[in-house]
Short mmCIF file of C-alpha atoms and ligand atoms in Angstrom, two decimals:
data_model
loop_
_atom_site.label_atom_id
_atom_site.label_comp_id
_atom_site.label_asym_id
_atom_site.label_seq_id
_atom_site.Cartn_x
_atom_site.Cartn_y
_atom_site.Cartn_z
CA MET A 230 97.57 61.29 96.06
CA LYS A 231 96.91 62.31 100.08
CA ALA A 232 94.05 60.04 101.83
CA MET A 233 92.14 60.49 105.53
CA VAL A 234 92.84 57.06 106.54
CA LEU A 235 90.78 56.30 109.93
CA LYS A 236 93.61 53.55 111.61
CA GLN A 237 91.34 52.48 113.33
CA PHE A 238 87.65 53.07 115.03
CA GLY A 239 87.24 55.32 117.51
CA GLY A 240 87.92 59.05 118.35
CA ILE A 241 89.34 61.74 116.20
CA GLU A 242 92.62 61.49 116.94
CA ASN A 243 93.08 57.61 114.98
CA PHE A 244 92.72 60.37 111.65
CA SER A 245 96.09 60.60 109.82
CA LEU A 246 97.03 62.34 106.86
CA LYS A 247 98.99 59.53 104.32
CA GLU A 248 100.21 59.32 100.91
CA ILE A 249 98.70 56.62 99.13
CA PRO A 250 98.09 55.52 95.89
CA GLU A 251 95.87 56.78 93.68
CA PRO A 252 92.53 54.24 93.43
CA LYS A 253 92.20 52.00 89.97
CA ILE A 254 88.90 52.22 88.07
CA SER A 255 86.69 49.17 86.78
CA ASN A 256 83.99 49.35 84.34
CA GLY A 257 81.25 51.62 84.60
CA GLN A 258 83.53 53.96 87.10
CA VAL A 259 85.18 57.40 86.98
CA LEU A 260 87.36 58.81 88.67
CA ILE A 261 87.07 62.12 90.58
CA ARG A 262 90.02 64.54 91.56
CA VAL A 263 87.85 65.93 94.90
CA LYS A 264 86.91 69.81 95.35
CA ALA A 265 85.21 69.33 97.73
CA ILE A 266 83.91 66.77 100.69
CA GLY A 267 80.47 66.80 102.40
CA ILE A 268 80.58 66.42 106.22
CA ASN A 269 78.14 63.42 107.34
CA PRO A 270 76.36 62.24 110.88
CA VAL A 271 77.54 59.39 109.26
CA ASP A 272 80.74 59.29 109.25
CA ILE A 273 80.87 60.63 112.48
CA LYS A 274 79.21 57.55 113.50
CA THR A 275 81.50 54.94 111.24
CA ARG A 276 84.26 56.47 112.82
CA ASN A 277 82.83 55.59 115.97
CA ALA A 278 82.13 51.74 114.90
CA LYS A 279 78.51 52.18 113.96
CA GLY A 280 77.15 53.70 110.93
CA GLN A 281 78.50 51.87 108.02
CA ALA A 282 81.49 50.67 110.08
CA GLN A 283 80.58 46.74 108.83
CA GLN A 284 81.38 47.20 106.01
CA TYR A 285 84.77 48.34 106.14
CA LYS A 286 85.91 44.82 108.10
CA ASP A 287 87.76 43.43 105.03
CA ALA A 288 88.95 47.17 103.42
CA PRO A 289 93.09 47.60 103.02
CA ALA A 290 92.47 51.56 104.11
CA MET A 291 89.73 52.99 105.85
CA ILE A 292 88.80 55.78 103.49
CA ILE A 293 85.47 56.71 104.51
CA GLY A 294 83.24 60.00 103.57
CA TRP A 295 80.98 59.35 101.19
CA ASP A 296 79.56 63.21 99.84
CA VAL A 297 81.86 64.65 96.82
CA ALA A 298 82.21 66.80 94.28
CA GLY A 299 84.84 67.10 92.19
CA VAL A 300 85.93 66.73 88.30
CA ILE A 301 86.28 63.33 86.11
CA THR A 302 89.94 62.52 85.22
CA LYS A 303 89.48 58.95 84.29
CA ILE A 304 86.80 56.98 82.71
CA ALA A 305 85.78 54.04 82.48
CA GLU A 306 85.44 52.69 78.51
CA ASP A 307 82.08 51.81 79.05
CA VAL A 308 80.63 54.90 80.98
CA LYS A 309 78.77 56.93 78.32
CA ASP A 310 76.82 59.49 80.02
CA PHE A 311 80.57 61.79 80.68
CA SER A 312 83.85 62.36 79.79
CA VAL A 313 87.01 64.07 81.47
CA GLY A 314 86.75 67.38 82.30
CA ASP A 315 83.04 67.28 83.79
CA GLU A 316 82.31 68.79 86.73
CA VAL A 317 80.20 66.75 88.79
CA PHE A 318 78.35 65.59 92.40
CA GLY A 319 76.84 63.15 94.25
CA THR A 320 76.84 60.46 96.83
CA ILE A 321 78.82 57.83 96.34
CA ASN A 322 78.24 53.89 97.74
CA PHE A 323 75.74 53.83 100.04
CA PRO A 324 75.12 52.22 101.63
CA GLY A 325 79.40 50.66 101.29
CA GLN A 326 82.27 52.19 101.91
CA GLY A 327 82.45 55.54 100.32
CA GLY A 328 85.64 56.16 99.91
CA ALA A 329 85.74 60.51 99.48
CA TYR A 330 87.95 61.75 102.26
CA ALA A 331 91.02 61.95 99.62
CA GLU A 332 93.06 64.04 96.38
CA TYR A 333 90.31 60.71 94.36
CA ALA A 334 88.04 59.22 94.47
CA VAL A 335 86.28 56.39 92.39
CA ALA A 336 82.46 56.86 91.61
CA PRO A 337 80.38 54.96 89.60
CA ALA A 338 79.12 57.00 87.06
CA HIS A 339 75.36 56.30 87.96
CA GLN A 340 75.77 57.59 91.21
CA LEU A 341 76.38 60.82 90.00
CA ALA A 342 74.91 64.37 88.24
CA ARG A 343 76.38 67.07 85.99
CA LYS A 344 77.46 69.73 89.23
CA PRO A 345 74.89 73.23 88.01
CA VAL A 346 77.38 75.82 86.66
CA ASN A 347 75.61 78.32 89.51
CA ILE A 348 76.68 76.83 92.76
CA SER A 349 80.24 76.35 94.02
CA MET A 350 81.79 72.95 94.18
CA PRO A 351 81.83 73.32 98.11
CA GLU A 352 77.79 74.12 97.74
CA ALA A 353 77.29 70.97 95.38
CA ALA A 354 79.37 68.38 97.92
CA ALA A 355 76.78 69.87 100.49
CA ALA A 356 73.47 69.40 98.34
CA THR A 357 74.23 65.43 98.32
CA LEU A 358 73.91 62.37 101.03
CA ALA A 359 71.22 65.05 102.68
CA THR A 360 69.70 66.05 99.79
CA LEU A 361 68.90 62.83 98.59
CA THR A 362 67.83 61.68 101.69
CA ALA A 363 65.40 64.27 101.74
CA TRP A 364 64.32 63.75 98.74
CA GLN A 365 63.75 60.07 98.96
CA ALA A 366 62.31 60.55 101.84
CA LEU A 367 59.26 63.24 100.95
CA ILE A 368 59.00 62.05 97.26
CA ASP A 369 59.85 58.26 97.26
CA GLN A 370 58.51 56.60 100.77
CA GLY A 371 56.56 59.76 101.72
CA HIS A 372 54.33 60.84 98.04
CA ILE A 373 54.23 63.99 99.78
CA GLU A 374 51.15 65.78 98.04
CA LYS A 375 49.84 69.79 97.70
CA GLY A 376 48.24 71.31 100.76
CA ASN A 377 49.45 68.52 102.83
CA ARG A 378 50.33 69.13 106.42
CA VAL A 379 53.99 68.27 106.89
CA LEU A 380 56.32 67.90 110.32
CA ILE A 381 59.64 68.00 109.49
CA HIS A 382 62.48 67.23 112.72
CA GLY A 383 65.78 68.84 112.98
CA GLY A 384 64.76 71.41 110.05
CA ALA A 385 68.19 73.47 110.63
CA GLY A 386 69.95 70.26 110.56
CA GLY A 387 71.51 68.47 107.45
CA VAL A 388 68.38 66.97 106.32
CA GLY A 389 65.69 68.93 107.23
CA ASN A 390 67.08 71.96 106.15
CA TYR A 391 67.09 70.39 102.74
CA ALA A 392 63.34 68.82 103.09
CA ILE A 393 61.82 72.27 104.14
CA GLN A 394 62.42 73.48 100.85
CA ILE A 395 61.09 70.78 98.99
CA ALA A 396 58.10 70.27 100.63
CA ARG A 397 57.62 73.73 100.56
CA ASN A 398 58.23 74.02 96.55
CA ILE A 399 55.62 71.25 96.75
CA GLY A 400 53.16 73.89 98.22
CA CYS A 401 52.62 71.51 101.42
CA TYR A 402 52.06 73.76 104.81
CA VAL A 403 55.37 72.86 106.64
CA ILE A 404 55.40 72.56 110.52
CA THR A 405 58.89 72.13 111.78
CA THR A 406 61.25 71.17 115.26
CA ALA A 407 64.45 73.11 115.69
CA SER A 408 66.42 75.57 117.91
CA ALA A 409 64.95 79.29 119.12
CA SER A 410 67.72 79.72 118.40
CA ASP A 411 67.54 78.84 114.18
CA ALA A 412 64.32 79.88 113.48
CA ASP A 413 64.58 82.56 111.43
CA PHE A 414 66.87 79.95 109.47
CA VAL A 415 64.52 77.69 109.01
CA LYS A 416 61.64 80.36 108.06
CA SER A 417 63.76 81.63 105.48
CA LEU A 418 63.53 77.92 104.02
CA GLY A 419 60.01 78.15 104.29
CA ALA A 420 58.55 77.28 107.41
CA ASP A 421 55.09 78.01 108.41
CA GLU A 422 55.44 77.13 112.03
CA VAL A 423 58.70 76.68 113.63
CA ILE A 424 58.31 74.70 117.26
CA ASP A 425 60.92 75.29 119.65
CA TYR A 426 62.00 71.65 120.55
CA LYS A 427 63.65 72.14 123.40
CA THR A 428 60.97 75.01 125.57
CA GLN A 429 58.31 73.19 123.94
CA LYS A 430 56.08 70.01 123.21
CA PHE A 431 55.10 69.61 119.80
CA GLU A 432 52.67 66.85 120.79
CA GLU A 433 50.35 69.41 122.68
CA ILE A 434 50.67 72.49 120.07
CA ILE A 435 50.11 70.54 116.49
CA SER A 436 47.68 68.31 115.54
CA ASP A 437 46.32 65.85 112.03
CA ILE A 438 49.48 65.92 109.83
CA ASP A 439 49.93 64.12 107.04
CA PHE A 440 53.44 62.97 106.70
CA ILE A 441 56.48 62.87 109.20
CA LEU A 442 60.25 63.47 108.99
CA ASP A 443 61.72 61.66 111.91
CA THR A 444 65.60 62.70 112.14
CA ILE A 445 65.56 62.32 115.91
CA GLY A 446 63.92 58.74 116.67
CA GLY A 447 63.35 57.19 119.80
CA GLU A 448 61.35 59.35 122.34
CA ASN A 449 60.18 61.41 120.05
CA PHE A 450 58.74 59.33 117.43
CA VAL A 451 56.62 57.68 120.03
CA ARG A 452 55.24 61.23 120.65
CA SER A 453 54.95 62.54 116.56
CA LEU A 454 52.32 59.32 116.77
CA LYS A 455 50.13 61.30 118.53
CA VAL A 456 49.99 63.92 116.18
CA LEU A 457 49.84 61.97 112.88
CA LYS A 458 46.44 61.24 110.72
CA PRO A 459 45.65 57.84 110.99
CA GLU A 460 46.29 57.78 107.07
CA GLY A 461 49.10 59.40 107.53
CA THR A 462 52.75 58.24 106.61
CA ILE A 463 55.90 58.70 109.19
CA VAL A 464 59.83 57.88 107.88
CA LEU A 465 62.65 57.86 109.97
CA ILE A 466 66.28 58.02 109.15
CA SER A 467 67.55 57.88 113.46
CA THR A 468 66.95 54.86 115.46
CA PRO A 469 68.43 54.85 118.30
CA ASN A 470 66.28 51.67 120.00
CA ILE A 471 65.19 50.15 116.47
CA GLU A 472 63.41 47.47 118.92
CA GLU A 473 61.33 49.35 120.84
CA THR A 474 60.45 51.54 117.73
CA ASN A 475 59.17 48.16 115.84
CA LYS A 476 57.58 47.34 119.42
CA VAL A 477 55.58 50.74 119.42
CA ALA A 478 54.32 51.04 116.25
CA LYS A 479 53.28 48.14 115.81
CA GLU A 480 51.24 48.12 119.10
CA GLN A 481 49.71 51.60 117.38
CA HIS A 482 48.65 49.92 114.78
CA VAL A 483 50.85 52.78 112.36
CA THR A 484 50.24 51.42 108.89
CA ASN A 485 52.54 53.58 107.07
CA TYR A 486 55.75 54.08 109.57
CA LYS A 487 58.83 53.82 107.19
CA LEU A 488 62.28 53.30 108.26
CA MET A 489 64.45 54.61 105.67
CA MET A 490 68.02 54.18 104.60
CA MET A 491 68.75 56.77 102.02
CA HIS A 492 71.04 55.18 98.51
CA SER A 493 73.43 56.71 96.19
CA ASP A 494 70.89 57.59 92.95
CA GLY A 495 72.32 59.44 89.96
CA GLU A 496 68.49 59.72 88.93
CA ASP A 497 67.15 61.40 92.45
CA MET A 498 70.89 63.39 92.08
CA ARG A 499 70.02 64.72 88.71
CA HIS A 500 66.72 66.03 90.52
CA ILE A 501 68.32 67.84 93.02
CA ALA A 502 70.72 69.17 90.60
CA GLU A 503 67.74 70.75 88.91
CA MET A 504 66.28 72.52 92.01
CA LEU A 505 69.84 73.97 92.42
CA ALA A 506 69.71 75.28 88.79
CA ASN A 507 66.58 76.85 88.89
CA GLY A 508 66.85 77.91 91.85
CA SER A 509 64.18 76.62 94.14
CA LEU A 510 66.89 74.66 96.26
CA LYS A 511 69.64 76.74 98.27
CA VAL A 512 73.15 75.41 100.07
CA HIS A 513 73.48 76.84 103.33
CA VAL A 514 77.41 75.94 104.15
CA ASP A 515 77.49 77.07 107.31
CA LYS A 516 81.35 76.19 107.19
CA THR A 517 84.29 74.98 105.40
CA PHE A 518 87.45 73.20 106.63
CA PRO A 519 91.04 72.38 104.26
CA PHE A 520 91.64 68.88 103.75
CA ASP A 521 94.05 68.44 106.65
CA GLU A 522 91.25 69.59 109.14
CA ILE A 523 88.37 67.43 108.43
CA PRO A 524 89.26 65.65 111.88
CA GLU A 525 88.39 69.08 113.26
CA ALA A 526 85.37 69.08 110.69
CA GLN A 527 83.54 66.02 112.27
CA ASN A 528 84.32 67.50 116.08
CA LEU A 529 82.60 70.58 115.17
CA LEU A 530 79.64 68.56 113.52
CA GLU A 531 79.49 65.42 116.73
CA ASN A 532 79.95 68.18 119.44
CA GLY A 533 79.17 71.68 118.24
CA LYS A 534 76.13 73.77 117.03
CA VAL A 535 75.82 73.74 112.94
CA LYS A 536 73.56 75.47 110.53
CA GLY A 537 73.03 73.43 107.37
CA LYS A 538 75.82 71.19 106.45
CA ILE A 539 80.08 71.29 107.18
CA VAL A 540 82.23 70.88 103.85
CA ILE A 541 85.92 70.39 103.47
CA THR A 542 87.46 72.60 100.56
CA LEU A 543 90.27 71.30 98.36
CA PRO A 544 92.60 73.30 96.01
N1 LIG B 101 68.58 56.31 107.44
C1 LIG B 101 69.47 57.35 106.71
O1 LIG B 101 69.65 57.45 105.31
C2 LIG B 101 70.18 58.99 107.01
C3 LIG B 101 70.66 59.54 105.97
C4 LIG B 101 70.65 60.50 106.93
C5 LIG B 101 70.97 61.09 108.49
N2 LIG B 101 70.41 60.58 108.94
C6 LIG B 101 70.89 60.64 110.34
O2 LIG B 101 69.62 61.49 110.37
C7 LIG B 101 70.14 62.17 111.27
C8 LIG B 101 69.74 63.56 111.00
O3 LIG B 101 70.95 63.98 110.43
P1 LIG B 101 71.28 64.99 110.02
O4 LIG B 101 72.17 65.05 109.24
O5 LIG B 101 70.36 66.33 109.55
O6 LIG B 101 72.03 65.62 110.76
P2 LIG B 101 72.11 67.43 111.64
O7 LIG B 101 73.37 68.30 110.56
O8 LIG B 101 73.66 66.76 112.75
O9 LIG B 101 70.79 68.00 112.45
C9 LIG B 101 70.19 67.31 113.49
C10 LIG B 101 69.85 68.28 113.63
O10 LIG B 101 68.36 68.19 114.67
C11 LIG B 101 68.21 69.12 115.73
N3 LIG B 101 67.43 68.24 117.29
C12 LIG B 101 68.46 67.77 117.85
N4 LIG B 101 67.64 67.04 118.77
C13 LIG B 101 66.94 67.76 118.62
C14 LIG B 101 64.98 67.01 118.74
N5 LIG B 101 65.13 66.57 120.33
N6 LIG B 101 64.00 67.40 118.17
C15 LIG B 101 64.18 68.32 117.04
N7 LIG B 101 65.55 68.63 116.48
C16 LIG B 101 66.60 68.35 116.84
C17 LIG B 101 69.66 69.44 115.57
O11 LIG B 101 69.53 71.04 116.28
P3 LIG B 101 70.48 71.77 117.68
O12 LIG B 101 71.63 72.05 116.72
O13 LIG B 101 69.88 73.65 117.93
O14 LIG B 101 70.20 70.84 118.78
C18 LIG B 101 70.17 69.74 114.60
O15 LIG B 101 69.66 70.99 113.44
C19 LIG B 101 71.20 61.96 111.85
O16 LIG B 101 71.13 60.93 113.27
C20 LIG B 101 71.77 61.22 110.93
O17 LIG B 101 72.62 59.97 111.23
C21 LIG B 101 70.45 58.93 108.83
#
């Protein structure tokens, strides 16, 4: 099979398309013929020796990437919930070694859900890690409720665009930060108020927030604390300076501060599949690239302007 192997950590020139043996499955696993791959900031961080890089220290070949949609071609005997031929999607082995940048990927069956028939493979691959992160932050950690005032930072991004929709579906009042050029996009997702993060200071405009999803971190986190209700919850998923962040949270006696790392989860994926099937969650794929252009796709996410998600498609 073809795989986009990372020879060593560093720039996109370290990727090389290689012919390698198809991976073998063990108990609890399925083999997926990959039809689409979602690209995330963690892919880029890992390529740059951060993110999940430590997980690859003993790997024979570094195949990164965690978000897949595809068709099951092999199945371990003990897997009862799926069959060969099923169309599935999910984030595989996060945190851990992903292996999604390949024509075939091995996945633990319990991390997958069936792809709803009304969405395409690229849309499915775009609704995995970012969607799981939004779900786990807002529902599992934040316990957001109808009527809550919710602030989503980076609303036009991979995680933010799903977080807006989930909060809106629950009946929250949704405020988001985004670039001015993305204002119409985030409003179309259900944002009630949009704050241009480049020209406005959100802490001078809003207050009394019940729940904040901070996708930025650092100074943005410190400023966010100013608008959080005393009993409110803030979930942080991006940590440019974790020691400083923890210090500030402690000094300001923030009780409901949660530093979150998302995880692969088939049950959460089934909730996401339901929302995609009933139309309450929409996918925005900004751009697709063919498999051999994974380096270009990473370059766009790292250095360009993206609305929603970038996806790799395979024949
Ligand atoms: N802990 C976890 O489990 C977890 C899971 C998923 C993601 N993450 C992390 O969370 C972060 C966001 O992920 P993502 O997939 O949503 O990234 P993304 O698709 O690159 O989106 C980031 C968004 O943030 C916006 N933005 C940049 N600076 C901003 C600021 N100061 N204020 C408000 N918005 C700003 C960008 O807008 P412009 O393009 O207009 O600048 C962009 O729309 C990344 O660091 C990622 O690694 C963590």
